[in-house]
mmCIF file of C-alpha atoms in Angstrom:
data_model
loop_
_atom_site.group_PDB
_atom_site.id
_atom_site.type_symbol
_atom_site.label_atom_id
_atom_site.label_comp_id
_atom_site.label_asym_id
_atom_site.label_seq_id
_atom_site.Cartn_x
_atom_site.Cartn_y
_atom_site.Cartn_z
ATOM 1 C CA MET A 1 -59.696 -4.854 66.789
ATOM 2 C CA THR A 2 -61.805 -4.112 69.812
ATOM 3 C CA ASP A 3 -65.038 -5.987 70.387
ATOM 4 C CA SER A 4 -67.070 -2.787 70.169
ATOM 5 C CA SER A 5 -65.682 -1.916 66.759
ATOM 6 C CA LYS A 6 -66.369 -5.431 65.496
ATOM 7 C CA SER A 7 -69.981 -5.313 66.606
ATOM 8 C CA ASN A 8 -70.607 -1.751 65.380
ATOM 9 C CA PRO A 9 -68.870 -1.189 62.023
ATOM 10 C CA ASP A 10 -70.953 1.961 61.473
ATOM 11 C CA SER A 11 -69.047 3.642 64.304
ATOM 12 C CA LEU A 12 -65.786 3.021 62.446
ATOM 13 C CA THR A 13 -67.235 4.443 59.252
ATOM 14 C CA ARG A 14 -68.254 7.569 61.128
ATOM 15 C CA LEU A 15 -64.741 7.852 62.552
ATOM 16 C CA VAL A 16 -63.244 7.652 59.063
ATOM 17 C CA ASN A 17 -65.650 10.275 57.731
ATOM 18 C CA ARG A 18 -64.903 12.635 60.609
ATOM 19 C CA ALA A 19 -61.153 12.064 60.320
ATOM 20 C CA ARG A 20 -61.254 12.808 56.592
ATOM 21 C CA ALA A 21 -63.061 16.044 57.404
ATOM 22 C CA GLY A 22 -60.168 17.091 59.628
ATOM 23 C CA ASN A 23 -61.474 16.010 63.031
ATOM 24 C CA ALA A 24 -58.300 15.304 65.016
ATOM 25 C CA PRO A 25 -59.925 13.404 67.932
ATOM 26 C CA ALA A 26 -61.632 11.094 65.426
ATOM 27 C CA LEU A 27 -58.297 10.379 63.763
ATOM 28 C CA GLU A 28 -56.776 9.663 67.150
ATOM 29 C CA GLN A 29 -59.535 7.220 68.029
ATOM 30 C CA LEU A 30 -59.355 5.521 64.632
ATOM 31 C CA VAL A 31 -55.624 4.921 64.983
ATOM 32 C CA MET A 32 -56.019 3.516 68.490
ATOM 33 C CA VAL A 33 -58.796 1.166 67.348
ATOM 34 C CA LEU A 34 -56.919 -0.139 64.306
ATOM 35 C CA GLN A 35 -53.521 -0.474 65.981
ATOM 36 C CA PRO A 36 -54.214 -3.754 67.880
ATOM 37 C CA GLN A 37 -55.577 -5.623 64.848
ATOM 38 C CA THR A 38 -52.727 -4.327 62.691
ATOM 39 C CA TYR A 39 -49.986 -5.223 65.156
ATOM 40 C CA ASN A 40 -51.301 -8.700 65.917
ATOM 41 C CA LEU A 41 -51.721 -9.529 62.229
ATOM 42 C CA ALA A 42 -48.149 -8.411 61.571
ATOM 43 C CA LEU A 43 -46.852 -10.379 64.560
ATOM 44 C CA LYS A 44 -48.503 -13.607 63.435
ATOM 45 C CA PHE A 45 -47.126 -13.060 59.946
ATOM 46 C CA LEU A 46 -43.562 -11.989 60.818
ATOM 47 C CA TRP A 47 -42.936 -13.701 64.210
ATOM 48 C CA HIS A 48 -40.655 -11.132 65.847
ATOM 49 C CA PRO A 49 -42.274 -8.275 67.835
ATOM 50 C CA GLN A 50 -39.812 -5.663 66.561
ATOM 51 C CA ASP A 51 -40.499 -6.583 62.947
ATOM 52 C CA ALA A 52 -44.220 -6.483 63.701
ATOM 53 C CA GLU A 53 -43.934 -3.034 65.295
ATOM 54 C CA ASP A 54 -42.031 -1.697 62.302
ATOM 55 C CA ALA A 55 -44.620 -3.101 59.904
ATOM 56 C CA CYS A 56 -47.486 -1.832 62.052
ATOM 57 C CA GLN A 57 -46.084 1.686 61.968
ATOM 58 C CA GLU A 58 -45.710 1.598 58.198
ATOM 59 C CA ILE A 59 -49.245 0.260 57.760
ATOM 60 C CA LEU A 60 -50.826 2.848 60.049
ATOM 61 C CA VAL A 61 -49.053 5.648 58.184
ATOM 62 C CA ARG A 62 -50.451 4.290 54.941
ATOM 63 C CA ILE A 63 -53.958 4.029 56.410
ATOM 64 C CA ILE A 64 -53.895 7.597 57.723
ATOM 65 C CA THR A 65 -52.468 9.074 54.529
ATOM 66 C CA HIS A 66 -54.885 7.142 52.304
ATOM 67 C CA LEU A 67 -58.183 7.637 54.118
ATOM 68 C CA ASP A 68 -59.629 9.049 50.901
ATOM 69 C CA SER A 69 -59.220 5.616 49.298
ATOM 70 C CA PHE A 70 -61.935 4.192 51.558
ATOM 71 C CA ARG A 71 -64.955 3.994 49.233
ATOM 72 C CA HIS A 72 -67.657 2.546 51.508
ATOM 73 C CA ASP A 73 -67.903 -0.577 49.313
ATOM 74 C CA SER A 74 -66.632 -2.659 52.243
ATOM 75 C CA SER A 75 -66.342 -2.295 56.001
ATOM 76 C CA VAL A 76 -63.556 -0.205 57.498
ATOM 77 C CA ARG A 77 -62.214 -3.380 59.089
ATOM 78 C CA THR A 78 -61.945 -5.124 55.706
ATOM 79 C CA TRP A 79 -60.409 -2.040 54.113
ATOM 80 C CA ALA A 80 -57.830 -1.756 56.916
ATOM 81 C CA TYR A 81 -57.012 -5.451 56.590
ATOM 82 C CA ARG A 82 -56.589 -4.970 52.839
ATOM 83 C CA VAL A 83 -54.070 -2.172 53.404
ATOM 84 C CA ALA A 84 -52.210 -4.265 55.986
ATOM 85 C CA VAL A 85 -52.244 -7.460 53.931
ATOM 86 C CA ASN A 86 -51.020 -5.692 50.811
ATOM 87 C CA HIS A 87 -48.134 -4.181 52.752
ATOM 88 C CA LEU A 88 -47.138 -7.448 54.416
ATOM 89 C CA LEU A 89 -47.297 -9.424 51.170
ATOM 90 C CA THR A 90 -45.275 -6.937 49.128
ATOM 91 C CA ALA A 91 -42.761 -5.492 51.605
ATOM 92 C CA LYS A 92 -39.163 -6.659 51.696
ATOM 93 C CA LYS A 93 -38.840 -9.906 53.606
ATOM 94 C CA LYS A 94 -37.970 -9.556 57.263
ATOM 95 C CA ARG A 95 -35.156 -11.372 59.055
ATOM 96 C CA PHE A 96 -36.976 -14.632 59.870
ATOM 97 C CA GLU A 97 -38.662 -14.875 56.465
ATOM 98 C CA THR A 98 -35.473 -14.879 54.452
ATOM 99 C CA ALA A 99 -34.354 -18.422 55.311
ATOM 100 C CA PRO A 100 -37.240 -20.611 56.543
ATOM 101 C CA MET A 101 -36.194 -24.068 57.680
ATOM 102 C CA GLY A 102 -38.775 -26.038 55.746
ATOM 103 C CA PHE A 103 -41.148 -28.448 57.450
ATOM 104 C CA ASP A 104 -38.789 -31.439 57.523
ATOM 105 C CA ALA A 105 -35.888 -29.468 58.981
ATOM 106 C CA PHE A 106 -38.275 -27.820 61.446
ATOM 107 C CA ALA A 107 -39.338 -31.266 62.678
ATOM 108 C CA ASP A 108 -35.721 -32.372 63.003
ATOM 109 C CA ASP A 109 -34.960 -29.240 64.990
ATOM 110 C CA LEU A 110 -37.834 -29.943 67.386
ATOM 111 C CA TYR A 111 -36.405 -33.312 68.338
ATOM 112 C CA SER A 112 -32.774 -32.186 68.429
ATOM 113 C CA GLY A 113 -31.600 -31.812 72.000
ATOM 114 C CA LEU A 114 -34.940 -32.483 73.671
ATOM 115 C CA ASP A 115 -34.522 -32.354 77.418
ATOM 116 C CA THR A 116 -34.937 -35.757 79.040
ATOM 117 C CA ALA A 117 -37.180 -34.205 81.679
ATOM 118 C CA ASP A 118 -38.762 -30.891 82.576
ATOM 119 C CA SER A 119 -35.738 -29.139 84.099
ATOM 120 C CA PHE A 120 -37.706 -26.012 84.984
ATOM 121 C CA GLY A 121 -40.878 -27.557 86.369
ATOM 122 C CA GLN A 122 -40.423 -26.199 89.886
ATOM 123 C CA GLU A 123 -39.570 -22.629 88.898
ATOM 124 C CA PRO A 124 -42.109 -19.842 89.551
ATOM 125 C CA ALA A 125 -41.690 -18.701 85.939
ATOM 126 C CA HIS A 126 -42.369 -22.177 84.547
ATOM 127 C CA ALA A 127 -45.777 -21.304 83.075
ATOM 128 C CA LEU A 128 -44.312 -18.234 81.380
ATOM 129 C CA LEU A 129 -41.489 -20.245 79.826
ATOM 130 C CA LEU A 130 -43.964 -22.837 78.584
ATOM 131 C CA GLN A 131 -46.044 -20.132 76.944
ATOM 132 C CA GLU A 132 -42.967 -18.535 75.381
ATOM 133 C CA ILE A 133 -42.107 -21.882 73.799
ATOM 134 C CA LYS A 134 -45.686 -22.548 72.699
ATOM 135 C CA ILE A 135 -46.271 -19.212 70.997
ATOM 136 C CA GLY A 136 -42.764 -18.914 69.599
ATOM 137 C CA CYS A 137 -42.747 -22.410 68.129
ATOM 138 C CA THR A 138 -46.237 -22.474 66.636
ATOM 139 C CA THR A 139 -45.836 -19.005 65.133
ATOM 140 C CA ALA A 140 -42.412 -19.870 63.715
ATOM 141 C CA LEU A 141 -43.955 -22.925 62.058
ATOM 142 C CA LEU A 142 -46.087 -20.630 59.894
ATOM 143 C CA LEU A 143 -42.935 -19.143 58.356
ATOM 144 C CA ASN A 144 -42.510 -22.408 56.457
ATOM 145 C CA LEU A 145 -45.544 -21.466 54.367
ATOM 146 C CA ASP A 146 -45.007 -19.023 51.521
ATOM 147 C CA ARG A 147 -46.484 -15.587 52.064
ATOM 148 C CA ASP A 148 -49.787 -16.121 50.247
ATOM 149 C CA HIS A 149 -50.554 -19.398 52.025
ATOM 150 C CA ARG A 150 -49.364 -18.051 55.381
ATOM 151 C CA MET A 151 -51.635 -15.031 55.085
ATOM 152 C CA ALA A 152 -54.594 -17.152 54.018
ATOM 153 C CA TYR A 153 -54.104 -19.386 57.054
ATOM 154 C CA ILE A 154 -53.826 -16.471 59.471
ATOM 155 C CA LEU A 155 -56.875 -14.647 58.126
ATOM 156 C CA GLY A 156 -59.128 -17.663 57.833
ATOM 157 C CA GLU A 157 -58.008 -20.188 60.407
ATOM 158 C CA ILE A 158 -56.689 -17.979 63.211
ATOM 159 C CA LEU A 159 -58.519 -14.656 62.855
ATOM 160 C CA GLU A 160 -61.624 -16.408 61.483
ATOM 161 C CA LEU A 161 -62.477 -13.921 58.766
ATOM 162 C CA ASP A 162 -65.183 -15.259 56.479
ATOM 163 C CA HIS A 163 -64.020 -16.314 53.022
ATOM 164 C CA GLN A 164 -65.396 -13.264 51.245
ATOM 165 C CA GLU A 165 -63.790 -10.783 53.638
ATOM 166 C CA ALA A 166 -60.459 -12.627 53.599
ATOM 167 C CA ALA A 167 -60.485 -12.815 49.795
ATOM 168 C CA GLU A 168 -61.161 -9.072 49.625
ATOM 169 C CA ALA A 169 -58.337 -8.402 52.066
ATOM 170 C CA MET A 170 -55.974 -10.454 49.905
ATOM 171 C CA ASN A 171 -57.316 -8.867 46.710
ATOM 172 C CA THR A 172 -58.092 -12.223 45.153
ATOM 173 C CA SER A 173 -61.109 -14.316 44.228
ATOM 174 C CA SER A 174 -62.952 -16.367 46.819
ATOM 175 C CA ALA A 175 -62.087 -19.544 44.900
ATOM 176 C CA THR A 176 -58.369 -18.776 44.919
ATOM 177 C CA TYR A 177 -58.469 -17.858 48.592
ATOM 178 C CA ARG A 178 -60.272 -21.076 49.534
ATOM 179 C CA LYS A 179 -57.673 -23.160 47.694
ATOM 180 C CA ARG A 180 -54.833 -21.413 49.492
ATOM 181 C CA LEU A 181 -56.519 -21.803 52.860
ATOM 182 C CA SER A 182 -57.223 -25.482 52.241
ATOM 183 C CA ARG A 183 -53.618 -26.233 51.275
ATOM 184 C CA ALA A 184 -52.217 -24.246 54.196
ATOM 185 C CA ARG A 185 -54.626 -25.815 56.686
ATOM 186 C CA ARG A 186 -53.741 -29.320 55.518
ATOM 187 C CA ARG A 187 -49.998 -28.648 55.732
ATOM 188 C CA ILE A 188 -50.135 -27.124 59.221
ATOM 189 C CA ASN A 189 -52.615 -29.676 60.585
ATOM 190 C CA ASP A 190 -50.581 -32.613 59.266
ATOM 191 C CA PHE A 191 -47.407 -31.258 60.841
ATOM 192 C CA MET A 192 -49.000 -30.514 64.189
ATOM 193 C CA GLN A 193 -50.687 -33.902 64.386
ATOM 194 C CA ALA A 194 -47.405 -35.619 63.605
ATOM 195 C CA HIS A 195 -45.112 -33.626 65.864
ATOM 196 C CA CYS A 196 -46.832 -31.380 68.435
ATOM 197 C CA GLY A 197 -47.530 -32.835 71.856
ATOM 198 C CA LEU A 198 -50.091 -30.117 72.556
ATOM 199 C CA VAL A 199 -52.523 -31.465 69.955
ATOM 200 C CA ASN A 200 -51.336 -35.085 69.867
ATOM 201 C CA THR A 201 -50.411 -36.537 73.248
ATOM 202 C CA THR A 202 -48.522 -39.427 71.614
ATOM 203 C CA SER A 203 -45.915 -37.066 70.168
ATOM 204 C CA PRO A 204 -42.627 -37.030 72.116
ATOM 205 C CA CYS A 205 -42.193 -33.267 71.623
ATOM 206 C CA ARG A 206 -43.299 -31.320 74.673
ATOM 207 C CA CYS A 207 -42.953 -27.609 75.357
ATOM 208 C CA SER A 208 -41.482 -28.481 78.749
ATOM 209 C CA ARG A 209 -38.721 -30.495 77.077
ATOM 210 C CA ARG A 210 -37.928 -27.637 74.672
ATOM 211 C CA ILE A 211 -37.259 -24.986 77.331
ATOM 212 C CA LYS A 212 -33.681 -25.999 78.171
ATOM 213 C CA PRO A 213 -32.413 -26.336 74.567
ATOM 214 C CA ALA A 214 -34.179 -23.094 73.581
ATOM 215 C CA ILE A 215 -32.388 -21.212 76.358
ATOM 216 C CA GLN A 216 -29.055 -22.824 75.479
ATOM 217 C CA LEU A 217 -29.472 -21.856 71.817
ATOM 218 C CA GLY A 218 -30.385 -18.287 72.710
ATOM 219 C CA ARG A 219 -33.893 -18.576 71.331
ATOM 220 C CA ILE A 220 -35.349 -17.641 74.702
ATOM 221 C CA ASP A 221 -33.999 -14.890 76.914
ATOM 222 C CA ARG A 222 -35.428 -15.543 80.356
ATOM 223 C CA ASP A 223 -34.979 -11.879 81.265
ATOM 224 C CA SER A 224 -36.685 -10.565 78.132
ATOM 225 C CA LEU A 225 -39.525 -12.792 76.959
ATOM 226 C CA LEU A 226 -40.921 -11.881 73.553
ATOM 227 C CA PHE A 227 -44.476 -13.172 73.871
ATOM 228 C CA THR A 228 -45.169 -13.335 77.607
ATOM 229 C CA SER A 229 -44.300 -9.937 79.019
ATOM 230 C CA SER A 230 -47.709 -8.243 79.319
ATOM 231 C CA ASP A 231 -50.032 -8.784 82.267
ATOM 232 C CA SER A 232 -52.702 -10.315 80.012
ATOM 233 C CA ALA A 233 -50.181 -12.747 78.521
ATOM 234 C CA LYS A 234 -49.019 -13.753 81.994
ATOM 235 C CA GLU A 235 -52.601 -14.385 83.074
ATOM 236 C CA HIS A 236 -53.161 -16.442 79.937
ATOM 237 C CA ALA A 237 -50.102 -18.538 80.770
ATOM 238 C CA ARG A 238 -51.538 -19.272 84.200
ATOM 239 C CA THR A 239 -54.898 -20.460 82.836
ATOM 240 C CA PHE A 240 -53.639 -22.271 79.723
ATOM 241 C CA PRO A 241 -53.714 -25.798 81.249
ATOM 242 C CA ASP A 242 -57.502 -25.543 81.481
ATOM 243 C CA VAL A 243 -57.671 -24.220 77.922
ATOM 244 C CA LEU A 244 -55.470 -27.058 76.672
ATOM 245 C CA SER A 245 -57.702 -29.624 78.344
ATOM 246 C CA LYS A 246 -60.655 -28.284 76.357
ATOM 247 C CA ILE A 247 -58.665 -28.179 73.120
ATOM 248 C CA ARG A 248 -57.749 -31.849 73.477
ATOM 249 C CA GLN A 249 -61.431 -32.747 73.749
ATOM 250 C CA LEU A 250 -62.038 -31.439 70.225
ATOM 251 C CA GLU A 251 -61.874 -33.532 67.069
ATOM 252 C CA GLU A 252 -58.292 -33.938 65.873
ATOM 253 C CA ASP A 253 -58.707 -31.727 62.811
ATOM 254 C CA ARG A 254 -59.986 -28.844 64.961
ATOM 255 C CA ARG A 255 -57.300 -28.841 67.642
ATOM 256 C CA THR A 256 -54.582 -26.988 65.749
ATOM 257 C CA ALA A 257 -56.776 -24.018 64.846
ATOM 258 C CA ALA A 258 -58.094 -23.892 68.410
ATOM 259 C CA LEU A 259 -54.525 -23.814 69.727
ATOM 260 C CA TYR A 260 -53.581 -20.879 67.497
ATOM 261 C CA ARG A 261 -56.766 -19.020 68.403
ATOM 262 C CA SER A 262 -56.002 -19.496 72.095
ATOM 263 C CA HIS A 263 -52.887 -17.323 71.877
ATOM 264 C CA PRO A 264 -53.359 -14.089 73.836
ATOM 265 C CA GLU A 265 -53.609 -10.801 71.993
ATOM 266 C CA GLN A 266 -50.163 -9.257 72.086
ATOM 267 C CA GLN A 267 -49.313 -5.651 72.873
ATOM 268 C CA PRO A 268 -46.464 -3.651 71.341
ATOM 269 C CA GLU A 269 -43.813 -2.052 73.479
ATOM 270 C CA LYS A 270 -44.891 1.053 75.397
ATOM 271 C CA SER A 271 -42.499 3.071 73.254
ATOM 272 C CA MET A 272 -44.969 2.738 70.400
ATOM 273 C CA THR A 273 -47.433 4.947 72.263
ATOM 274 C CA SER A 274 -45.192 7.986 71.824
ATOM 275 C CA TRP A 275 -44.799 7.151 68.150
ATOM 276 C CA LEU A 276 -48.580 6.984 67.720
ATOM 277 C CA ARG A 277 -48.896 10.332 69.464
ATOM 278 C CA LYS A 278 -46.476 11.942 67.020
ATOM 279 C CA LEU A 279 -48.207 10.272 64.074
ATOM 280 C CA VAL A 280 -51.609 11.677 64.942
ATOM 281 C CA GLU A 281 -50.173 15.083 65.804
ATOM 282 C CA THR A 282 -48.497 15.200 62.401
ATOM 283 C CA HIS A 283 -51.604 14.235 60.456
ATOM 284 C CA GLY A 284 -54.412 15.562 62.600
ATOM 285 C CA GLY A 285 -53.159 17.715 65.426
ATOM 286 C CA ALA A 286 -54.499 15.277 68.026
ATOM 287 C CA LYS A 287 -52.742 13.972 71.075
ATOM 288 C CA ILE A 288 -52.784 10.422 72.356
ATOM 289 C CA HIS A 289 -52.855 10.080 76.107
ATOM 290 C CA HIS A 290 -51.249 6.946 77.558
#
């Protein structure tokens, strides 16, 4: 969600009210504001951009067609998260959810075929490949949590929703949410401290040593990067060494969350813009201009 909408929830409420009254430009603006938060939540939860785009489309349709269900007893942001979370938790499992490795097998896979050195260190695209490994690996790790614990971790530890808002989004009690978050945090932190060289410099696993085996296994397509294609993601890749230096200065139990939070906001494919245009035209007669 945009910074302005976070800081001024009343503006979102006004957009919803105007959209419900048939104001097409308000509906257009509401969709464009909610699309980034919806897509990035889905991407963190599902891993693959195409799966995230599909889920984002389904969620936005549900939001637009159920605007009357917004009752002003929570913020629009919380309500939109609730719609998104409910969809992600109850929808049919996507391709990478159906057969998670498990934490032990994931660790074994990390060390299998590690490059003896950084074979791509002198390439101009080196920083982009490192970021592709970093985001792909850390996001894939979350798939080893079941859906409830994965969602609790994303909402609380990565997106930093407060406990009450996250519990509302997950339609559960604050006590239940806190237990899920605590278990998920402990599991992810323990794994990262034991195996990830980004948060623990004594670990032998390094993103640079994972590039070659990832390419050989087809997990990275150098001509079609999944997480490092946008200009903002490329800029983030360039500046990440400075960010990592700051992360490593934190207490050990804070490094993993800081690493996840450092991931750049991702953008869906440009083709989604035309889909959004048709969506708003169908439900409000508005047009989205790219």
